[in-house]
């Protein structure tokens, strides 16, 4: 596959949007393909929340589906009150803890966008690699310029930099 070709997601791995149907009669995976996809990396940082807000506003204007993605590696995302604490604060399965946290962030942001379809996807691995992979079937990838691990004063975080350099779709950085 060359970089100009986007593979179609296989029916076994694609997820249907949370809305039941569209006015034109399309639903499920077919509606998601017709509507376009905006992938958003969510790590719980202020900038990732801004990225999700931007993606929802853009999706509303274009009639696209937003795919909010959280990627965990070794341990789940820490809520703000736990930043700096032991990484082993959780007692639940890391995937489930990340799924719960992603749900909270999505619920918080999407209250302002009730008409936008937002899928939630929790993956394990390296965030940049997962987002680059998803860029192959996305119209755009939206990220915060720096994430939860950013050093003060950094203009671009390591995940954002890697995605900008290797994504197969448009990349939008939000601040």
Coordinates of N, CA, C and O in Angstrom, one line a residue:
X1 N 0.8 -1.2 0.0 CA 0.0 0.0 0.0 C 0.9 1.2 0.0 O 1.8 1.3 0.8
X2 N 0.6 2.2 -0.9 CA 1.4 3.4 -0.9 C 0.7 4.4 0.0 O -0.4 4.2 0.5
X3 N 1.4 5.5 0.3 CA 0.8 6.5 1.3 C -0.4 7.3 0.8 O -1.0 8.0 1.5
X4 N -0.7 7.2 -0.5 CA -1.9 7.9 -1.0 C -3.1 7.0 -1.0 O -4.2 7.5 -1.3
X5 N -3.0 5.8 -0.6 CA -4.2 4.9 -0.6 C -4.7 4.7 0.8 O -3.9 4.4 1.7
X6 N -5.9 4.8 1.0 CA -6.5 4.5 2.4 C -7.3 3.2 2.3 O -8.2 3.1 1.5
X7 N -6.9 2.3 3.1 CA -7.7 1.0 3.1 C -9.0 1.2 3.8 O -9.2 2.0 4.6
X8 N -10.0 0.5 3.3 CA -11.3 0.5 3.9 C -11.2 -0.3 5.2 O -10.6 -1.4 5.2
X9 N -11.8 0.2 6.3 CA -11.8 -0.7 7.5 C -12.6 -1.9 7.3 O -13.6 -1.9 6.6
X10 N -12.1 -3.0 7.8 CA -12.8 -4.3 7.7 C -14.0 -4.3 8.6 O -14.0 -3.7 9.6
X11 N -15.1 -4.9 8.1 CA -16.3 -5.0 8.9 C -16.1 -5.6 10.3 O -16.8 -5.2 11.2
X12 N -15.2 -6.5 10.4 CA -15.0 -7.1 11.7 C -14.3 -6.2 12.7 O -14.5 -6.4 13.9
X13 N -13.6 -5.2 12.3 CA -12.9 -4.3 13.2 C -13.5 -2.9 13.3 O -13.1 -2.2 14.2
X14 N -14.4 -2.6 12.4 CA -14.9 -1.2 12.5 C -16.0 -1.1 13.5 O -16.7 -2.1 13.8
X15 N -16.2 0.1 14.1 CA -17.2 0.3 15.1 C -18.3 1.2 14.5 O -18.0 2.1 13.8
X16 N -19.5 0.9 14.8 CA -20.6 1.7 14.3 C -20.7 3.0 15.2 O -20.4 2.9 16.4
X17 N -21.2 4.1 14.7 CA -21.4 5.3 15.5 C -22.5 5.0 16.5 O -23.3 4.2 16.3
X18 N -22.5 5.9 17.6 CA -23.5 5.7 18.6 C -24.9 6.1 18.2 O -25.9 5.7 18.8
X19 N -25.1 6.9 17.2 CA -26.4 7.4 16.7 C -27.0 6.2 16.0 O -26.4 5.5 15.2
X20 N -28.3 6.0 16.1 CA -29.0 4.9 15.5 C -29.1 5.0 14.0 O -28.9 4.0 13.3
X21 N -29.5 6.1 13.5 CA -29.6 6.3 12.1 C -29.6 7.8 11.7 O -29.7 8.6 12.6
X22 N -29.3 8.0 10.4 CA -29.3 9.3 9.9 C -30.6 9.6 9.1 O -31.3 8.7 8.7
X23 N -30.8 10.9 8.9 CA -32.0 11.3 8.2 C -32.1 10.7 6.8 O -33.2 10.4 6.2
X24 N -30.9 10.4 6.1 CA -31.0 9.9 4.8 C -31.1 8.4 4.8 O -31.1 7.7 3.7
X25 N -31.4 7.8 5.9 CA -31.6 6.3 6.0 C -30.4 5.5 6.2 O -30.5 4.3 6.5
X26 N -29.2 6.0 6.1 CA -28.0 5.3 6.4 C -27.8 5.1 7.9 O -28.2 6.0 8.7
X27 N -27.2 4.0 8.3 CA -27.0 3.8 9.7 C -25.7 2.9 9.9 O -25.2 2.4 8.9
X28 N -25.2 2.8 11.1 CA -24.1 2.0 11.4 C -22.9 2.3 10.6 O -22.5 3.5 10.5
X29 N -22.1 1.3 10.2 CA -20.8 1.5 9.5 C -21.0 2.3 8.2 O -20.2 3.1 7.9
X30 N -22.1 2.0 7.5 CA -22.3 2.7 6.2 C -22.4 4.2 6.5 O -21.9 5.0 5.7
X31 N -23.1 4.6 7.5 CA -23.3 6.0 7.8 C -21.9 6.6 8.2 O -21.6 7.7 7.8
X32 N -21.1 5.9 8.9 CA -19.8 6.4 9.4 C -18.9 6.6 8.1 O -18.2 7.6 8.1
X33 N -19.0 5.7 7.2 CA -18.2 5.9 6.0 C -18.7 7.1 5.1 O -17.9 7.8 4.6
X34 N -20.0 7.3 5.1 CA -20.5 8.4 4.3 C -20.2 9.7 5.0 O -20.0 10.7 4.3
X35 N -20.2 9.7 6.3 CA -20.1 10.9 7.1 C -18.6 11.4 7.2 O -18.4 12.6 7.4
X36 N -17.6 10.6 7.0 CA -16.3 11.0 7.2 C -15.9 10.7 8.7 O -16.8 10.6 9.6
X37 N -14.6 10.7 9.0 CA -14.2 10.3 10.3 C -13.1 11.3 10.8 O -12.1 11.6 10.0
X38 N -13.2 11.8 12.0 CA -12.2 12.7 12.6 C -11.7 12.0 13.8 O -12.5 11.8 14.8
X39 N -10.5 11.6 13.8 CA -9.9 10.8 15.0 C -9.3 11.9 15.9 O -8.6 12.8 15.5
X40 N -9.6 11.7 17.2 CA -9.0 12.7 18.2 C -8.3 11.9 19.3 O -8.9 11.0 19.9
X41 N -7.1 12.2 19.5 CA -6.3 11.6 20.6 C -6.7 12.3 21.9 O -6.6 13.6 22.0
X42 N -7.1 11.5 22.9 CA -7.5 12.1 24.2 C -6.7 11.5 25.3 O -6.7 10.3 25.5
X43 N -5.9 12.3 26.0 CA -5.1 11.9 27.1 C -5.5 12.5 28.4 O -4.9 12.3 29.4
X44 N -6.6 13.3 28.4 CA -7.1 13.9 29.6 C -6.5 15.3 29.8 O -7.0 16.0 30.7
X45 N -5.5 15.7 29.0 CA -4.9 17.0 29.2 C -5.9 18.1 28.7 O -6.8 17.9 28.0
X46 N -5.7 19.4 29.2 CA -6.5 20.5 28.7 C -6.4 20.6 27.2 O -7.5 20.8 26.6
X47 N -5.3 20.4 26.6 CA -5.1 20.6 25.2 C -5.9 19.4 24.4 O -6.4 19.7 23.4
X48 N -5.9 18.2 25.0 CA -6.7 17.2 24.3 C -8.2 17.4 24.4 O -8.9 17.1 23.5
X49 N -8.6 18.0 25.5 CA -10.0 18.4 25.6 C -10.3 19.5 24.6 O -11.4 19.5 23.9
X50 N -9.4 20.4 24.4 CA -9.6 21.5 23.4 C -9.6 20.8 22.0 O -10.4 21.3 21.1
X51 N -8.8 19.8 21.8 CA -8.8 19.1 20.5 C -10.1 18.4 20.2 O -10.7 18.5 19.1
X52 N -10.7 17.8 21.3 CA -12.0 17.1 21.2 C -13.1 18.2 20.9 O -14.0 17.9 20.0
X53 N -13.0 19.3 21.5 CA -14.0 20.4 21.2 C -13.9 20.8 19.8 O -14.9 21.0 19.1
X54 N -12.7 21.1 19.3 CA -12.5 21.5 17.9 C -13.0 20.5 17.0 O -13.7 20.8 16.0
X55 N -12.7 19.2 17.2 CA -13.2 18.1 16.3 C -14.7 18.0 16.3 O -15.3 17.8 15.3
X56 N -15.3 18.2 17.5 CA -16.8 18.2 17.5 C -17.4 19.3 16.7 O -18.4 19.1 16.0
X57 N -16.8 20.5 16.8 CA -17.3 21.7 16.1 C -17.1 21.4 14.6 O -18.1 21.7 13.8
X58 N -16.0 20.9 14.2 CA -15.7 20.6 12.8 C -16.7 19.5 12.3 O -17.2 19.6 11.2
X59 N -16.9 18.5 13.1 CA -17.8 17.4 12.7 C -19.2 17.9 12.6 O -19.9 17.4 11.6
X60 N -19.6 18.8 13.4 CA -21.0 19.4 13.3 C -21.1 20.1 12.0 O -22.1 19.9 11.3
X61 N -20.1 20.9 11.6 CA -20.1 21.6 10.3 C -20.1 20.7 9.1 O -20.7 21.0 8.1
X62 N -19.4 19.6 9.2 CA -19.2 18.8 8.0 C -20.1 17.5 8.0 O -20.1 16.8 7.0
X63 N -20.7 17.2 9.1 CA -21.5 16.0 9.2 C -20.7 14.8 9.4 O -21.0 13.7 8.9
X64 N -19.5 14.9 10.1 CA -18.6 13.8 10.2 C -18.8 13.1 11.6 O -19.5 13.6 12.5
X65 N -18.2 11.9 11.7 CA -18.2 11.2 13.0 C -16.9 11.5 13.7 O -15.8 11.5 13.0
X66 N -16.9 11.7 15.0 CA -15.7 11.9 15.8 C -15.4 10.5 16.4 O -16.3 9.9 17.0
X67 N -14.1 10.2 16.4 CA -13.6 8.9 17.0 C -12.7 9.4 18.1 O -11.5 9.8 17.8
X68 N -13.1 9.4 19.4 CA -12.2 9.8 20.5 C -11.4 8.6 20.9 O -12.0 7.5 21.2
X69 N -10.1 8.7 20.9 CA -9.2 7.6 21.1 C -8.3 7.8 22.3 O -7.7 8.9 22.4
X70 N -8.3 6.9 23.2 CA -7.4 6.9 24.4 C -6.5 5.7 24.3 O -7.0 4.6 24.1
X71 N -5.2 5.9 24.4 CA -4.3 4.7 24.3 C -3.6 4.6 25.7 O -3.0 5.6 26.2
X72 N -3.6 3.4 26.3 CA -2.9 3.2 27.5 C -1.7 2.3 27.3 O -1.7 1.5 26.4
X73 N -0.7 2.6 28.1 CA 0.5 1.8 28.1 C 1.0 1.7 29.5 O 1.3 2.6 30.2
X74 N 1.1 0.5 30.0 CA 1.5 0.1 31.3 C 0.5 0.4 32.4 O 0.2 -0.4 33.2
X75 N -0.1 1.6 32.4 CA -1.1 2.0 33.3 C -2.0 3.1 32.7 O -1.6 3.7 31.7
X76 N -3.2 3.2 33.2 CA -4.2 4.1 32.6 C -3.9 5.6 32.8 O -3.0 5.9 33.6
X77 N -4.6 6.4 32.1 CA -4.4 7.8 32.3 C -4.8 8.2 33.7 O -5.8 7.7 34.2
X78 N -4.1 9.1 34.3 CA -4.4 9.5 35.7 C -5.3 10.7 35.7 O -5.1 11.7 34.9
X79 N -6.3 10.7 36.5 CA -7.1 11.9 36.6 C -6.3 13.0 37.2 O -5.3 12.8 37.9
X80 N -6.6 14.3 36.9 CA -5.8 15.4 37.4 C -5.4 15.4 38.9 O -4.2 15.7 39.2
X81 N -6.3 14.9 39.7 CA -5.9 14.9 41.2 C -4.9 13.8 41.5 O -4.3 13.8 42.6
X82 N -4.6 12.9 40.6 CA -3.7 11.8 40.8 C -2.3 12.1 40.1 O -1.4 11.3 40.3
X83 N -2.2 13.1 39.3 CA -0.9 13.4 38.6 C 0.2 13.6 39.7 O 0.0 14.4 40.6
X84 N 1.3 12.9 39.5 CA 2.4 13.0 40.4 C 2.3 12.0 41.5 O 3.3 11.7 42.2
X85 N 1.2 11.2 41.6 CA 1.1 10.2 42.6 C 1.6 8.9 42.0 O 2.0 8.8 40.8
X86 N 1.6 7.8 42.8 CA 2.1 6.5 42.3 C 1.3 6.1 41.0 O 0.1 6.3 41.0
X87 N 2.0 5.6 40.0 CA 1.2 5.2 38.8 C 0.4 3.9 39.1 O -0.4 3.6 38.3
X88 N 0.5 3.3 40.2 CA -0.3 2.1 40.6 C -1.5 2.5 41.4 O -1.9 1.7 42.2
X89 N -2.0 3.7 41.3 CA -3.2 4.1 42.1 C -4.4 3.3 41.8 O -5.3 3.2 42.6
X90 N -4.5 2.8 40.6 CA -5.7 2.2 40.2 C -5.8 0.7 40.7 O -4.8 0.1 41.0
X91 N -7.0 0.3 40.9 CA -7.2 -1.1 41.3 C -7.9 -1.9 40.3 O -8.0 -3.1 40.4
X92 N -8.4 -1.2 39.3 CA -9.2 -1.9 38.2 C -8.2 -2.3 37.0 O -7.0 -1.9 37.0
X93 N -8.8 -3.0 36.1 CA -8.0 -3.3 34.9 C -7.7 -2.0 34.2 O -8.5 -1.1 34.0
X94 N -6.4 -1.9 33.7 CA -6.0 -0.6 33.1 C -6.9 -0.2 31.9 O -7.2 0.9 31.7
X95 N -7.3 -1.2 31.1 CA -8.2 -0.9 30.0 C -9.5 -0.3 30.4 O -10.0 0.7 29.9
X96 N -10.1 -0.9 31.4 CA -11.4 -0.5 31.9 C -11.2 0.9 32.6 O -12.1 1.7 32.5
X97 N -10.1 1.1 33.3 CA -9.9 2.4 33.9 C -9.8 3.5 32.9 O -10.3 4.6 33.0
X98 N -9.1 3.2 31.8 CA -8.9 4.2 30.7 C -10.2 4.4 30.0 O -10.6 5.5 29.7
X99 N -11.0 3.4 29.8 CA -12.3 3.5 29.2 C -13.2 4.4 30.0 O -13.9 5.3 29.5
X100 N -13.2 4.2 31.3 CA -14.0 5.0 32.2 C -13.6 6.5 32.1 O -14.4 7.4 32.1
X101 N -12.3 6.7 32.2 CA -11.8 8.1 32.1 C -12.1 8.8 30.8 O -12.5 9.9 30.7
X102 N -11.9 8.0 29.7 CA -12.3 8.5 28.3 C -13.7 8.9 28.3 O -14.1 10.0 27.8
X103 N -14.6 8.0 28.8 CA -16.0 8.3 28.9 C -16.3 9.6 29.6 O -17.2 10.4 29.2
X104 N -15.7 9.9 30.7 CA -15.9 11.1 31.5 C -15.5 12.3 30.6 O -16.2 13.3 30.6
X105 N -14.3 12.2 30.0 CA -13.9 13.4 29.2 C -14.8 13.6 28.0 O -15.2 14.8 27.7
X106 N -15.2 12.6 27.3 CA -16.1 12.7 26.2 C -17.5 13.3 26.7 O -18.0 14.2 26.0
X107 N -18.0 12.8 27.8 CA -19.3 13.3 28.3 C -19.2 14.8 28.6 O -20.1 15.5 28.3
X108 N -18.1 15.2 29.2 CA -17.9 16.6 29.6 C -17.9 17.5 28.3 O -18.6 18.5 28.3
X109 N -17.2 17.1 27.3 CA -17.0 17.9 26.1 C -18.3 17.8 25.2 O -18.7 18.9 24.7
X110 N -18.8 16.7 25.1 CA -19.9 16.5 24.1 C -21.3 17.0 24.6 O -22.2 17.1 23.8
X111 N -21.3 17.5 25.9 CA -22.6 18.1 26.3 C -22.9 19.3 25.5 O -24.1 19.6 25.3
X112 N -21.9 20.0 24.9 CA -22.1 21.1 24.1 C -22.4 20.7 22.6 O -22.6 21.6 21.8
X113 N -22.3 19.5 22.3 CA -22.5 19.0 20.9 C -23.4 17.8 20.8 O -23.0 16.7 20.4
X114 N -24.6 17.9 21.3 CA -25.5 16.7 21.3 C -25.8 16.1 20.0 O -26.2 14.9 19.9
X115 N -25.7 16.9 18.9 CA -26.0 16.4 17.6 C -24.8 15.7 16.9 O -25.0 15.2 15.8
X116 N -23.7 15.6 17.5 CA -22.5 15.0 16.9 C -22.3 13.6 17.4 O -22.4 13.3 18.6
X117 N -22.1 12.7 16.5 CA -21.8 11.3 16.8 C -20.4 11.1 17.2 O -19.5 11.5 16.5
X118 N -20.2 10.6 18.4 CA -18.8 10.4 19.0 C -18.6 9.0 19.4 O -19.3 8.5 20.3
X119 N -17.7 8.3 18.7 CA -17.4 6.9 19.1 C -16.2 7.0 20.0 O -15.4 8.0 20.0
X120 N -16.1 6.0 20.9 CA -15.0 6.0 21.9 C -14.2 4.7 21.6 O -14.8 3.6 21.5
X121 N -12.9 4.8 21.5 CA -12.0 3.7 21.3 C -10.9 3.7 22.2 O -10.2 4.7 22.4
X122 N -10.7 2.6 23.0 CA -9.5 2.5 23.9 C -8.6 1.4 23.3 O -9.0 0.3 23.0
X123 N -7.4 1.8 23.2 CA -6.4 0.9 22.6 C -5.2 0.8 23.5 O -4.9 1.7 24.4
X124 N -4.4 -0.3 23.4 CA -3.2 -0.5 24.2 C -2.0 -0.4 23.3 O -2.1 -0.8 22.1
X125 N -1.0 0.2 23.8 CA 0.3 0.3 23.0 C 0.9 1.7 23.0 O 0.6 2.5 24.0
X126 N 1.6 2.1 22.0 CA 2.2 3.4 21.9 C 1.2 4.3 21.2 O 0.7 4.1 20.1
X127 N 0.9 5.5 21.8 CA -0.1 6.4 21.3 C 0.2 6.8 19.9 O -0.7 6.8 19.1
X128 N 1.4 7.3 19.6 CA 1.7 7.8 18.3 C 1.5 6.7 17.2 O 0.9 6.9 16.2
X129 N 1.9 5.5 17.5 CA 1.8 4.4 16.5 C 0.3 4.1 16.3 O -0.1 3.9 15.1
X130 N -0.5 4.1 17.3 CA -1.9 3.8 17.2 C -2.6 4.9 16.4 O -3.4 4.6 15.5
X131 N -2.3 6.1 16.7 CA -3.0 7.3 16.0 C -2.5 7.3 14.5 O -3.3 7.6 13.6
X132 N -1.3 7.0 14.3 CA -0.8 7.0 12.9 C -1.5 5.9 12.1 O -1.9 6.1 11.0
X133 N -1.7 4.7 12.7 CA -2.4 3.6 12.1 C -3.9 4.1 11.8 O -4.4 3.8 10.7
X134 N -4.5 4.7 12.7 CA -5.9 5.2 12.5 C -6.0 6.3 11.5 O -7.1 6.4 10.8
X135 N -4.9 7.0 11.2 CA -4.9 8.1 10.3 C -5.2 7.5 8.8 O -5.6 8.3 8.0
X136 N -4.9 6.3 8.6 CA -5.1 5.7 7.3 C -6.6 5.6 6.9 O -6.9 5.6 5.7
X137 N -7.5 5.6 7.9 CA -8.9 5.6 7.5 C -9.7 6.8 8.1 O -10.9 6.8 8.2
X138 N -8.9 7.9 8.3 CA -9.5 9.1 8.9 C -9.4 10.2 7.9 O -8.4 10.3 7.1
X139 N -10.3 11.2 7.9 CA -10.2 12.4 7.1 C -9.2 13.3 7.8 O -8.5 14.1 7.1
X140 N -9.1 13.3 9.1 CA -8.2 14.1 9.9 C -7.9 13.5 11.2 O -8.8 12.7 11.8
X141 N -6.8 13.8 11.8 CA -6.4 13.4 13.2 C -6.2 14.7 13.9 O -5.5 15.6 13.4
X142 N -6.9 14.9 15.1 CA -6.8 16.1 15.8 C -6.2 15.8 17.2 O -6.6 14.8 17.9
X143 N -5.2 16.5 17.6 CA -4.4 16.3 18.8 C -4.2 17.6 19.5 O -4.1 18.7 18.9
X144 N -3.9 17.5 20.8 CA -3.4 18.7 21.5 C -1.9 18.8 21.1 O -1.3 17.8 20.8
X145 N -1.4 20.1 21.0 CA 0.0 20.3 20.6 C 0.9 19.6 21.6 O 1.9 19.0 21.2
X146 N 0.6 19.7 22.9 CA 1.3 18.9 23.9 C 0.3 18.2 24.7 O -0.8 18.6 24.9
X147 N 0.8 17.1 25.3 CA -0.2 16.3 26.0 C 0.1 16.3 27.5 O 0.7 17.2 28.1
X148 N -0.4 15.2 28.2 CA -0.3 15.2 29.6 C 1.2 15.0 30.1 O 1.4 15.3 31.3
X149 N 2.1 14.6 29.3 CA 3.5 14.5 29.7 C 4.4 15.6 29.3 O 5.6 15.6 29.5
X150 N 3.8 16.7 28.7 CA 4.6 17.8 28.2 C 5.4 18.6 29.2 O 4.9 18.8 30.3
X151 N 6.6 19.0 28.8 CA 7.4 19.8 29.7 C 6.9 21.3 29.5 O 6.5 21.6 28.4
X152 N 7.0 22.1 30.5 CA 6.6 23.5 30.4 C 7.4 24.1 29.3 O 8.6 24.0 29.2
X153 N 6.7 24.9 28.4 CA 7.3 25.6 27.4 C 7.5 24.8 26.1 O 7.9 25.4 25.1
X154 N 7.2 23.5 26.1 CA 7.3 22.8 24.8 C 6.2 23.2 23.8 O 5.1 23.4 24.2
X155 N 6.6 23.4 22.6 CA 5.7 23.8 21.6 C 5.0 22.6 21.0 O 3.9 22.7 20.5
X156 N 5.6 21.5 21.0 CA 5.1 20.3 20.4 C 5.5 19.1 21.1 O 6.7 18.9 21.4
X157 N 4.6 18.3 21.6 CA 4.9 17.0 22.3 C 5.4 15.9 21.4 O 5.2 16.0 20.2
X158 N 6.0 14.9 22.0 CA 6.5 13.8 21.2 C 5.5 13.0 20.4 O 5.7 12.7 19.3
X159 N 4.3 12.8 21.0 CA 3.3 12.1 20.3 C 2.8 12.9 19.1 O 2.6 12.5 18.0
X160 N 2.5 14.2 19.4 CA 2.0 15.1 18.3 C 3.1 15.2 17.2 O 2.7 15.2 16.0
X161 N 4.3 15.3 17.5 CA 5.4 15.4 16.5 C 5.4 14.2 15.7 O 5.5 14.2 14.4
X162 N 5.4 13.0 16.3 CA 5.4 11.7 15.5 C 4.2 11.6 14.6 O 4.3 11.2 13.4
X163 N 3.0 12.0 15.1 CA 1.8 11.9 14.2 C 1.9 12.9 13.1 O 1.6 12.6 11.9
X164 N 2.3 14.1 13.3 CA 2.5 15.1 12.3 C 3.5 14.6 11.2 O 3.2 14.8 10.0
X165 N 4.5 14.0 11.6 CA 5.5 13.5 10.7 C 5.1 12.3 9.8 O 5.6 12.1 8.7
X166 N 4.2 11.4 10.4 CA 3.9 10.1 9.7 C 2.5 9.9 9.4 O 2.2 8.8 8.8
X167 N 1.6 10.7 9.8 CA 0.1 10.5 9.5 C -0.2 10.4 8.0 O 0.5 11.1 7.2
X168 N -1.2 9.6 7.7 CA -1.6 9.5 6.3 C -2.8 10.4 6.0 O -3.5 10.3 4.9
X169 N -3.2 11.3 6.9 CA -4.3 12.2 6.7 C -3.9 13.6 7.2 O -2.8 13.7 7.8
X170 N -4.8 14.5 7.1 CA -4.5 15.9 7.7 C -4.4 15.8 9.2 O -5.1 15.0 9.8
X171 N -3.5 16.5 9.8 CA -3.3 16.6 11.2 C -3.6 18.0 11.7 O -3.1 19.0 11.1
X172 N -4.5 18.2 12.7 CA -4.8 19.5 13.3 C -4.3 19.4 14.7 O -4.6 18.5 15.5
X173 N -3.5 20.5 15.1 CA -3.0 20.6 16.5 C -3.8 21.7 17.2 O -3.8 22.8 16.7
X174 N -4.4 21.4 18.3 CA -5.1 22.3 19.1 C -4.3 22.8 20.3 O -3.6 22.0 20.9
X175 N -4.6 24.0 20.7 CA -3.9 24.5 22.0 C -5.0 24.9 23.0 O -6.0 25.2 22.7

